[in-house]
Tab-separated table of C-alpha atoms and ligand atoms in Angstrom:
chain	number	residue	atom	x	y	z
A	1	MET	CA	0.000	0.000	0.000
A	2	LYS	CA	2.764	2.360	0.985
A	3	LEU	CA	4.730	1.456	-2.134
A	4	LYS	CA	1.750	2.244	-4.345
A	5	MET	CA	1.319	5.701	-2.861
A	6	GLU	CA	4.989	6.464	-3.379
A	7	THR	CA	4.730	5.434	-7.002
A	8	ILE	CA	1.823	7.770	-7.589
A	9	PHE	CA	3.692	10.569	-5.872
A	10	ILE	CA	6.789	10.018	-8.008
A	11	GLU	CA	4.701	9.937	-11.185
A	12	SER	CA	3.027	13.230	-10.411
A	13	GLU	CA	6.438	14.759	-9.700
A	14	ILE	CA	7.721	13.639	-13.086
A	15	ARG	CA	4.680	15.107	-14.807
A	16	MET	CA	5.184	18.471	-13.155
A	17	TYR	CA	8.672	18.819	-14.553
A	18	ILE	CA	8.899	20.315	-18.038
A	19	PRO	CA	12.337	19.502	-19.527
A	20	TYR	CA	14.092	21.716	-22.105
A	21	GLY	CA	14.080	18.887	-24.638
A	22	HIS	CA	12.514	15.459	-24.942
A	23	GLN	CA	12.244	12.666	-27.495
A	24	THR	CA	8.963	11.690	-29.158
A	25	ILE	CA	8.678	7.906	-29.490
A	26	THR	CA	5.661	6.340	-31.201
A	27	GLU	CA	4.271	2.814	-31.264
A	28	GLU	CA	5.738	2.382	-34.808
A	29	ASP	CA	9.192	3.253	-33.463
A	30	ILE	CA	8.813	0.580	-30.791
A	31	GLN	CA	7.635	-1.980	-33.353
A	32	ALA	CA	10.611	-1.203	-35.622
A	33	VAL	CA	13.000	-1.898	-32.739
A	34	VAL	CA	11.178	-5.092	-31.739
A	35	GLU	CA	11.459	-6.383	-35.319
A	36	VAL	CA	15.240	-6.046	-35.245
A	37	LEU	CA	15.403	-7.771	-31.858
A	38	ARG	CA	13.609	-10.751	-33.411
A	39	SER	CA	15.914	-10.768	-36.466
A	40	ASP	CA	19.373	-12.282	-37.034
A	41	TYR	CA	21.343	-9.042	-36.962
A	42	LEU	CA	21.753	-6.784	-33.956
A	43	THR	CA	24.733	-4.959	-35.465
A	44	THR	CA	26.316	-4.537	-38.923
A	45	GLY	CA	23.067	-5.822	-40.443
A	46	PRO	CA	20.655	-4.502	-43.066
A	47	ALA	CA	19.062	-1.843	-40.841
A	48	ILE	CA	22.354	0.140	-40.903
A	49	GLY	CA	22.519	0.499	-44.690
A	50	GLY	CA	18.793	1.200	-44.756
A	51	PHE	CA	19.112	4.071	-42.293
A	52	GLU	CA	22.197	5.441	-44.069
A	53	GLN	CA	20.407	5.458	-47.415
A	54	LYS	CA	17.379	7.191	-45.932
A	55	VAL	CA	19.450	9.967	-44.340
A	56	ALA	CA	21.507	10.387	-47.544
A	57	ALA	CA	18.326	10.654	-49.623
A	58	TYR	CA	16.679	13.010	-47.127
A	59	THR	CA	19.651	15.387	-46.900
A	60	GLY	CA	20.609	15.099	-50.567
A	61	ALA	CA	24.099	13.734	-49.839
A	62	LYS	CA	25.706	10.891	-51.817
A	63	TYR	CA	27.148	8.860	-48.936
A	64	ALA	CA	26.293	8.369	-45.261
A	65	VAL	CA	28.161	6.579	-42.466
A	66	ALA	CA	26.234	5.706	-39.295
A	67	VAL	CA	28.207	5.749	-36.045
A	68	SER	CA	27.681	5.271	-32.316
A	69	ASN	CA	27.158	8.978	-31.461
A	70	GLY	CA	27.587	12.496	-32.768
A	71	THR	CA	30.974	12.926	-31.105
A	72	ALA	CA	32.254	9.813	-32.909
A	73	ALA	CA	30.910	11.327	-36.151
A	74	LEU	CA	32.968	14.492	-35.553
A	75	HIS	CA	36.023	12.438	-34.570
A	76	ILE	CA	36.064	10.257	-37.705
A	77	ALA	CA	35.316	13.315	-39.845
A	78	CYS	CA	38.437	15.028	-38.431
A	79	LEU	CA	40.451	11.819	-38.978
A	80	ALA	CA	39.173	11.473	-42.541
A	81	ALA	CA	40.068	15.131	-43.132
A	82	GLY	CA	43.610	14.312	-42.040
A	83	ILE	CA	43.670	16.593	-38.995
A	84	GLY	CA	46.817	15.869	-36.983
A	85	PRO	CA	49.406	17.391	-34.657
A	86	GLY	CA	50.155	21.021	-35.473
A	87	ASP	CA	46.931	21.578	-37.420
A	88	GLU	CA	44.537	24.322	-36.372
A	89	VAL	CA	40.786	24.024	-36.796
A	90	ILE	CA	38.471	26.998	-36.341
A	91	THR	CA	35.142	26.573	-34.553
A	92	THR	CA	32.711	28.516	-32.368
A	93	PRO	CA	32.880	28.698	-28.561
A	94	ILE	CA	29.051	28.676	-28.289
A	95	THR	CA	28.690	24.934	-28.756
A	96	PHE	CA	28.884	21.630	-26.948
A	97	ALA	CA	32.498	20.760	-26.089
A	98	ALA	CA	32.512	17.878	-28.609
A	99	SER	CA	32.789	20.343	-31.533
A	100	ALA	CA	36.291	21.242	-30.318
A	101	ASN	CA	37.269	18.033	-28.500
A	102	CYS	CA	37.192	16.124	-31.810
A	103	VAL	CA	40.144	18.260	-32.958
A	104	LEU	CA	42.065	17.543	-29.740
A	105	TYR	CA	41.468	13.785	-30.181
A	106	CYS	CA	43.484	14.049	-33.407
A	107	GLY	CA	46.282	16.052	-31.817
A	108	GLY	CA	45.108	19.252	-33.513
A	109	LYS	CA	44.391	22.644	-31.960
A	110	PRO	CA	40.888	24.134	-31.836
A	111	VAL	CA	40.850	27.900	-32.438
A	112	PHE	CA	37.752	29.827	-31.403
A	113	ALA	CA	36.224	32.479	-33.643
A	114	ASP	CA	33.615	34.769	-32.121
A	115	ILE	CA	29.903	34.581	-32.879
A	116	ASP	CA	27.669	36.979	-34.770
A	117	PRO	CA	25.685	38.825	-32.074
A	118	VAL	CA	22.441	38.555	-34.068
A	119	THR	CA	22.358	34.887	-35.192
A	120	TYR	CA	24.693	33.548	-32.449
A	121	ASN	CA	26.419	31.483	-35.177
A	122	ILE	CA	30.144	31.678	-35.938
A	123	ASP	CA	31.074	35.023	-37.530
A	124	PRO	CA	32.746	34.492	-40.936
A	125	ALA	CA	34.692	37.757	-40.547
A	126	ASP	CA	36.255	36.471	-37.322
A	127	ILE	CA	37.051	33.119	-39.006
A	128	GLU	CA	39.117	35.092	-41.529
A	129	ARG	CA	40.930	36.961	-38.756
A	130	LYS	CA	41.826	33.682	-36.984
A	131	ILE	CA	43.300	31.920	-40.047
A	132	THR	CA	47.045	31.174	-39.860
A	133	SER	CA	49.411	29.129	-42.022
A	134	ARG	CA	48.513	26.114	-39.841
A	135	THR	CA	44.743	26.331	-40.290
A	136	LYS	CA	43.436	23.190	-41.942
A	137	ALA	CA	39.674	23.166	-41.453
A	138	ILE	CA	36.584	25.009	-40.212
A	139	ILE	CA	33.890	23.366	-38.084
A	140	PRO	CA	30.823	25.624	-38.272
A	141	VAL	CA	28.048	24.655	-35.835
A	142	HIS	CA	24.441	25.309	-36.855
A	143	PHE	CA	23.560	26.579	-33.400
A	144	THR	CA	19.918	25.992	-32.339
A	145	GLY	CA	19.294	24.514	-35.807
A	146	GLN	CA	19.810	27.757	-37.742
A	147	PRO	CA	22.332	27.156	-40.549
A	148	CYS	CA	25.493	29.288	-40.529
A	149	GLU	CA	26.332	31.667	-43.387
A	150	MET	CA	27.636	28.776	-45.458
A	151	ASP	CA	28.218	30.636	-48.747
A	152	GLU	CA	30.596	33.005	-47.000
A	153	ILE	CA	32.268	30.171	-45.055
A	154	HIS	CA	32.795	28.183	-48.274
A	155	ARG	CA	34.272	31.253	-49.996
A	156	ILE	CA	36.789	31.624	-47.144
A	157	ALA	CA	37.553	27.883	-47.218
A	158	ARG	CA	38.171	27.959	-50.987
A	159	GLU	CA	40.414	30.998	-50.731
A	160	HIS	CA	42.577	29.442	-48.029
A	161	GLY	CA	42.368	25.773	-49.077
A	162	LEU	CA	40.519	24.629	-45.932
A	163	MET	CA	38.209	21.668	-45.335
A	164	VAL	CA	34.712	22.371	-43.992
A	165	ILE	CA	33.119	19.924	-41.549
A	166	GLU	CA	29.639	21.013	-40.473
A	167	ASP	CA	28.577	20.169	-36.929
A	168	ALA	CA	24.887	19.745	-37.710
A	169	ALA	CA	23.961	18.048	-34.427
A	170	HIS	CA	21.114	20.592	-34.085
A	171	ALA	CA	20.222	20.849	-37.727
A	172	LEU	CA	19.011	17.623	-39.376
A	173	GLY	CA	16.130	18.825	-41.547
A	174	ALA	CA	17.150	22.498	-41.515
A	175	GLY	CA	17.506	24.377	-44.810
A	176	TYR	CA	19.764	27.037	-46.336
A	177	LYS	CA	18.830	28.849	-49.555
A	178	GLY	CA	16.462	26.061	-50.549
A	179	ARG	CA	18.851	23.182	-49.836
A	180	LYS	CA	18.875	20.797	-46.880
A	181	VAL	CA	21.771	20.734	-44.422
A	182	GLY	CA	23.927	17.828	-45.607
A	183	SER	CA	24.034	19.065	-49.204
A	184	LEU	CA	25.366	22.591	-48.751
A	185	GLY	CA	28.713	21.789	-50.374
A	186	SER	CA	30.906	21.107	-47.328
A	187	ASP	CA	33.338	18.209	-47.288
A	188	MET	CA	31.434	16.436	-44.508
A	189	THR	CA	28.386	17.067	-42.319
A	190	CYS	CA	27.912	15.438	-38.896
A	191	PHE	CA	24.616	14.667	-37.163
A	192	SER	CA	23.736	13.476	-33.652
A	193	PHE	CA	20.778	11.322	-32.643
A	194	HIS	CA	20.935	11.894	-28.889
A	195	PRO	CA	17.389	11.981	-27.387
A	196	VAL	CA	17.123	15.787	-27.352
A	197	LYS	CA	18.267	16.155	-30.996
A	198	PRO	CA	15.907	16.443	-34.034
A	199	ILE	CA	15.475	12.639	-34.209
A	200	THR	CA	16.863	10.013	-31.861
A	201	THR	CA	18.399	6.548	-31.862
A	202	GLY	CA	19.140	6.672	-28.098
A	203	GLU	CA	22.782	7.340	-28.850
A	204	GLY	CA	23.851	7.693	-32.457
A	205	GLY	CA	25.419	9.841	-35.120
A	206	MET	CA	26.099	10.056	-38.836
A	207	VAL	CA	28.507	11.668	-41.259
A	208	VAL	CA	27.334	12.499	-44.782
A	209	THR	CA	29.588	13.417	-47.711
A	210	ASP	CA	29.599	13.595	-51.515
A	211	ASP	CA	33.259	12.536	-51.732
A	212	GLU	CA	33.912	8.846	-52.349
A	213	GLY	CA	37.458	8.984	-50.957
A	214	LEU	CA	36.296	10.565	-47.703
A	215	TYR	CA	33.455	8.039	-47.529
A	216	ARG	CA	35.923	5.144	-47.691
A	217	ARG	CA	38.101	6.683	-44.990
A	218	LEU	CA	35.066	7.295	-42.748
A	219	CYS	CA	34.081	3.612	-43.095
A	220	LEU	CA	37.605	2.565	-42.140
A	221	PHE	CA	37.833	4.782	-39.062
A	222	ARG	CA	34.372	3.639	-37.896
A	223	SER	CA	35.534	0.036	-37.621
A	224	HIS	CA	39.145	-0.349	-36.393
A	225	GLY	CA	40.655	0.803	-39.697
A	226	ILE	CA	39.924	-2.707	-40.980
A	227	THR	CA	38.858	-3.537	-44.538
A	228	ARG	CA	37.932	-6.677	-46.463
A	229	GLU	CA	37.721	-4.839	-49.778
A	230	GLU	CA	40.079	-6.396	-52.301
A	231	SER	CA	40.697	-3.073	-54.014
A	232	LEU	CA	42.086	-1.619	-50.756
A	233	MET	CA	44.166	-4.636	-49.615
A	234	GLY	CA	47.781	-5.290	-50.575
A	235	LYS	CA	47.273	-9.038	-50.909
A	236	ASP	CA	44.724	-11.785	-50.255
A	237	GLU	CA	45.829	-14.779	-48.211
A	238	GLY	CA	42.446	-16.536	-48.309
A	239	GLY	CA	38.796	-16.263	-47.433
A	240	TRP	CA	39.499	-15.241	-43.808
A	241	TYR	CA	41.795	-12.408	-44.779
A	242	TYR	CA	41.334	-8.751	-43.879
A	243	GLU	CA	43.732	-5.891	-43.319
A	244	GLN	CA	43.987	-3.093	-40.789
A	245	LEU	CA	45.055	-0.052	-42.783
A	246	GLU	CA	44.561	2.749	-40.241
A	247	LEU	CA	44.247	3.016	-36.459
A	248	GLY	CA	40.459	3.120	-36.285
A	249	TYR	CA	37.877	2.656	-33.544
A	250	ASN	CA	34.764	0.655	-32.800
A	251	TYR	CA	32.274	3.436	-33.462
A	252	ARG	CA	29.612	1.215	-35.043
A	253	MET	CA	25.905	1.814	-34.551
A	254	THR	CA	23.646	-1.153	-33.737
A	255	ASP	CA	20.790	-2.265	-35.989
A	256	ILE	CA	18.469	-1.668	-33.044
A	257	GLN	CA	19.410	2.019	-33.128
A	258	ALA	CA	19.308	2.218	-36.932
A	259	ALA	CA	15.772	0.790	-37.048
A	260	LEU	CA	14.662	3.406	-34.530
A	261	GLY	CA	16.371	6.095	-36.593
A	262	SER	CA	14.669	5.072	-39.852
A	263	SER	CA	11.307	5.109	-38.141
A	264	GLN	CA	12.021	8.501	-36.509
A	265	LEU	CA	13.131	10.042	-39.805
A	266	GLU	CA	9.626	9.560	-41.229
A	267	LYS	CA	8.375	11.996	-38.601
A	268	LEU	CA	11.170	14.581	-38.772
A	269	ASP	CA	9.319	17.163	-40.884
A	270	GLY	CA	6.344	16.945	-38.543
A	271	PHE	CA	8.632	17.386	-35.541
A	272	ILE	CA	10.226	20.490	-37.066
A	273	GLY	CA	6.818	21.921	-37.988
A	274	ARG	CA	5.700	21.578	-34.400
A	275	ARG	CA	8.944	23.093	-33.066
A	276	GLU	CA	8.558	26.048	-35.443
A	277	PHE	CA	4.972	26.595	-34.327
A	278	LEU	CA	5.975	26.578	-30.657
A	279	ALA	CA	8.953	28.881	-31.337
A	280	GLY	CA	6.539	31.292	-33.033
A	281	ARG	CA	4.362	31.259	-29.907
A	282	TYR	CA	7.397	32.130	-27.767
A	283	ASP	CA	8.286	34.949	-30.188
A	284	LYS	CA	4.783	36.372	-29.912
A	285	ALA	CA	4.850	36.152	-26.134
A	286	PHE	CA	8.213	37.914	-25.668
A	287	GLU	CA	8.537	40.238	-28.649
A	288	GLY	CA	8.015	43.846	-27.682
A	289	CYS	CA	8.358	43.064	-23.967
A	290	SER	CA	11.225	44.971	-22.453
A	291	GLY	CA	13.853	42.775	-20.863
A	292	PHE	CA	13.876	40.018	-23.499
A	293	ILE	CA	15.689	39.439	-26.776
A	294	CYS	CA	14.143	36.725	-28.960
A	295	PRO	CA	16.262	34.682	-31.383
A	296	SER	CA	16.685	36.140	-34.895
A	297	GLN	CA	16.379	34.144	-38.100
A	298	LEU	CA	18.088	35.107	-41.344
A	299	PRO	CA	15.596	35.428	-44.228
A	300	ASP	CA	17.117	32.671	-46.406
A	301	VAL	CA	17.322	29.882	-43.816
A	302	GLU	CA	14.840	27.418	-42.376
A	303	SER	CA	15.863	26.604	-38.835
A	304	GLY	CA	15.392	23.151	-37.365
A	305	TRP	CA	14.431	24.926	-34.094
A	306	HIS	CA	16.450	22.603	-31.916
A	307	LEU	CA	16.629	25.190	-29.120
A	308	TYR	CA	14.785	28.362	-28.155
A	309	VAL	CA	17.411	30.682	-26.669
A	310	LEU	CA	16.044	33.784	-24.967
A	311	GLN	CA	18.230	36.620	-23.666
A	312	LEU	CA	17.218	38.090	-20.321
A	313	LEU	CA	18.312	41.703	-19.995
A	314	GLU	CA	16.530	42.867	-16.835
A	315	GLU	CA	16.326	39.911	-14.444
A	316	GLY	CA	19.690	38.371	-13.580
A	317	ARG	CA	20.139	35.106	-15.442
A	318	LYS	CA	21.304	33.244	-12.308
A	319	GLU	CA	18.220	34.312	-10.346
A	320	ALA	CA	15.856	33.607	-13.249
A	321	PHE	CA	17.403	30.174	-13.777
A	322	ALA	CA	16.967	29.210	-10.116
A	323	ARG	CA	13.427	30.608	-10.023
A	324	LEU	CA	12.339	28.684	-13.155
A	325	ARG	CA	13.924	25.424	-12.030
A	326	GLU	CA	12.057	25.874	-8.746
A	327	ALA	CA	8.845	26.222	-10.767
A	328	GLY	CA	9.470	22.826	-12.392
A	329	ILE	CA	10.825	24.160	-15.681
A	330	GLY	CA	13.989	22.482	-16.936
A	331	VAL	CA	15.584	25.604	-18.385
A	332	ASN	CA	19.202	25.255	-19.433
A	333	VAL	CA	22.130	27.283	-20.729
A	334	HIS	CA	23.486	26.430	-24.177
A	335	TYR	CA	26.381	26.871	-23.905
A	336	ILE	CA	29.200	27.741	-21.540
A	337	PRO	CA	31.831	29.036	-24.031
A	338	VAL	CA	34.055	25.990	-24.562
A	339	TYR	CA	37.339	27.808	-23.774
A	340	ARG	CA	36.002	28.610	-20.273
A	341	HIS	CA	36.128	24.957	-19.183
A	342	PRO	CA	38.993	24.151	-16.790
A	343	TYR	CA	40.474	21.642	-19.233
A	344	TYR	CA	40.797	24.333	-21.902
A	345	GLN	CA	41.979	26.939	-19.388
A	346	LYS	CA	44.759	24.535	-18.348
A	347	HIS	CA	45.747	24.007	-21.965
A	348	GLY	CA	46.420	27.523	-23.179
A	349	TYR	CA	43.032	29.158	-23.704
A	350	GLN	CA	43.229	31.745	-20.878
A	351	ASP	CA	43.519	34.628	-23.301
A	352	THR	CA	40.794	33.585	-25.714
A	353	SER	CA	38.750	36.676	-26.447
A	354	CYS	CA	35.282	36.290	-27.933
A	355	PRO	CA	33.363	39.323	-26.615
A	356	HIS	CA	30.072	38.527	-28.368
A	357	ALA	CA	30.107	34.958	-27.045
A	358	GLU	CA	30.825	36.300	-23.552
A	359	GLN	CA	28.005	38.833	-23.810
A	360	LEU	CA	25.515	36.175	-24.964
A	361	TYR	CA	26.643	33.736	-22.290
A	362	GLN	CA	25.807	36.256	-19.548
A	363	HIS	CA	22.170	36.568	-20.622
A	364	MET	CA	21.067	33.413	-22.419
A	365	ILE	CA	18.604	30.807	-21.223
A	366	SER	CA	17.109	27.878	-23.196
A	367	LEU	CA	13.353	27.439	-22.770
A	368	PRO	CA	11.594	24.071	-23.196
A	369	LEU	CA	11.106	23.232	-26.888
A	370	TYR	CA	10.214	19.791	-28.243
A	371	PRO	CA	7.390	18.337	-30.342
A	372	GLY	CA	5.515	16.893	-27.352
A	373	LEU	CA	5.409	20.195	-25.419
A	374	THR	CA	1.729	21.162	-25.091
A	375	GLU	CA	0.494	24.708	-25.524
A	376	GLU	CA	-0.763	24.671	-21.914
A	377	GLU	CA	2.699	23.708	-20.688
A	378	GLN	CA	4.232	26.390	-22.893
A	379	ASP	CA	1.809	29.025	-21.573
A	380	TYR	CA	2.841	28.069	-18.054
A	381	VAL	CA	6.519	28.473	-19.055
A	382	ILE	CA	5.795	31.890	-20.606
A	383	ARG	CA	3.951	33.120	-17.502
A	384	GLN	CA	6.766	31.967	-15.249
A	385	VAL	CA	9.495	33.520	-17.407
A	386	LYS	CA	7.647	36.821	-17.361
A	387	GLY	CA	7.254	36.515	-13.587
A	388	GLU	CA	3.456	36.419	-13.812
A	389	GLY	CA	1.358	34.079	-11.667
A	390	ALA	CA	2.258	32.306	-8.474
A	391	LEU	CA	4.324	29.139	-8.339
A	392	GLN	CA	2.243	26.017	-8.813
B	1	LIG	C1	24.934	16.866	-29.135
B	1	LIG	C2	26.016	17.572	-29.788
B	1	LIG	C3	27.211	16.950	-30.172
B	1	LIG	C4	27.587	15.553	-29.762
B	1	LIG	O1	26.647	14.589	-30.080
B	1	LIG	P1	26.546	13.246	-29.198
B	1	LIG	O2	25.649	12.378	-30.025
B	1	LIG	O3	25.947	13.628	-27.886
B	1	LIG	O4	27.919	12.682	-29.073
B	1	LIG	C5	28.145	17.679	-30.888
B	1	LIG	N1	27.928	18.955	-31.190
B	1	LIG	C6	26.802	19.612	-30.825
B	1	LIG	C7	26.618	21.032	-31.232
B	1	LIG	C8	25.827	18.943	-30.093
B	1	LIG	O5	24.726	19.599	-29.711
């Protein structure tokens, strides 16, 4: 009897908490996973190629390589790009640490360019200022799902002979000048399928590319650097024979995850439509109110609306954060500028100066945004952010 009451209590507590992001899993998703569990292949089976083909077709890329998470996608992309000791790679500080860590994994050096104060994406003009003779690549991050100014970034990359690896963890399904992210002309584009991302596989990631050579290298680095392809091997000693050509990793995705991903992809456009609708409701609620700055969209992009980042100018962000968490709202801060982390501070980033990133970091707060957020829940969030209405 006591146990039952506790359960009910815990359930009502969970329901009162509105997270900043949450997956949407349907009965079809569950069935797709169950089918794989009843099949012969749990990994390296047909669901992997199926999911890769679907993402390639959806994004308009030629090749896709599924991996165990988005960080692994960034890591093998840097390896395939040939990033190594002494190489510099330019990225934004307003991102998850993985966008820069992937460069460190390869022995390279992340260099932070400041953000544009309007879009919060990496500022192409500051990329140009940060280029040195050692710069090898740019990792633009489509922050909150809004694509970066890719035409300008590609012009800079062409002029200086740099690779471009898009961190599109927020931006599967987003568009730029009528094209989908994944076919904007970069060397490689990386996605994440973590539960809060546009679609989920639990953990998961993917790299897409149009370049066959990069595709082959990505496949190698995903699985120990091992190949069985005759065209890549020096010799063939028999039917058992394979060769390790590079020092790769086990970054494979399971078929269980891939089946979930294929099923989720069918719903992606609907998810984004719902996110856009809810973002529009936030805009309406906060626009014209003093004390708030709503996110800005460029006219020629279609955001994936991964996050809704509001700037608070009147109420202190620390106080507002504590107050909203107290009210059962899982607000968050995306992101602490990467160079501020102790690991980076210890490794030579004390003098990194990105004034726009610093300014944004002082005021930003991420409000709940995900397809399953109801309008009633959102209205509650809006009232609480504005400081209207008593705590529930
Ligand atoms: C989530 C995320 C990643 C890492 O993806 P995981 O699947 O969690 O490894 C990388 N970059 C950005 C911008 C992200 O949001």
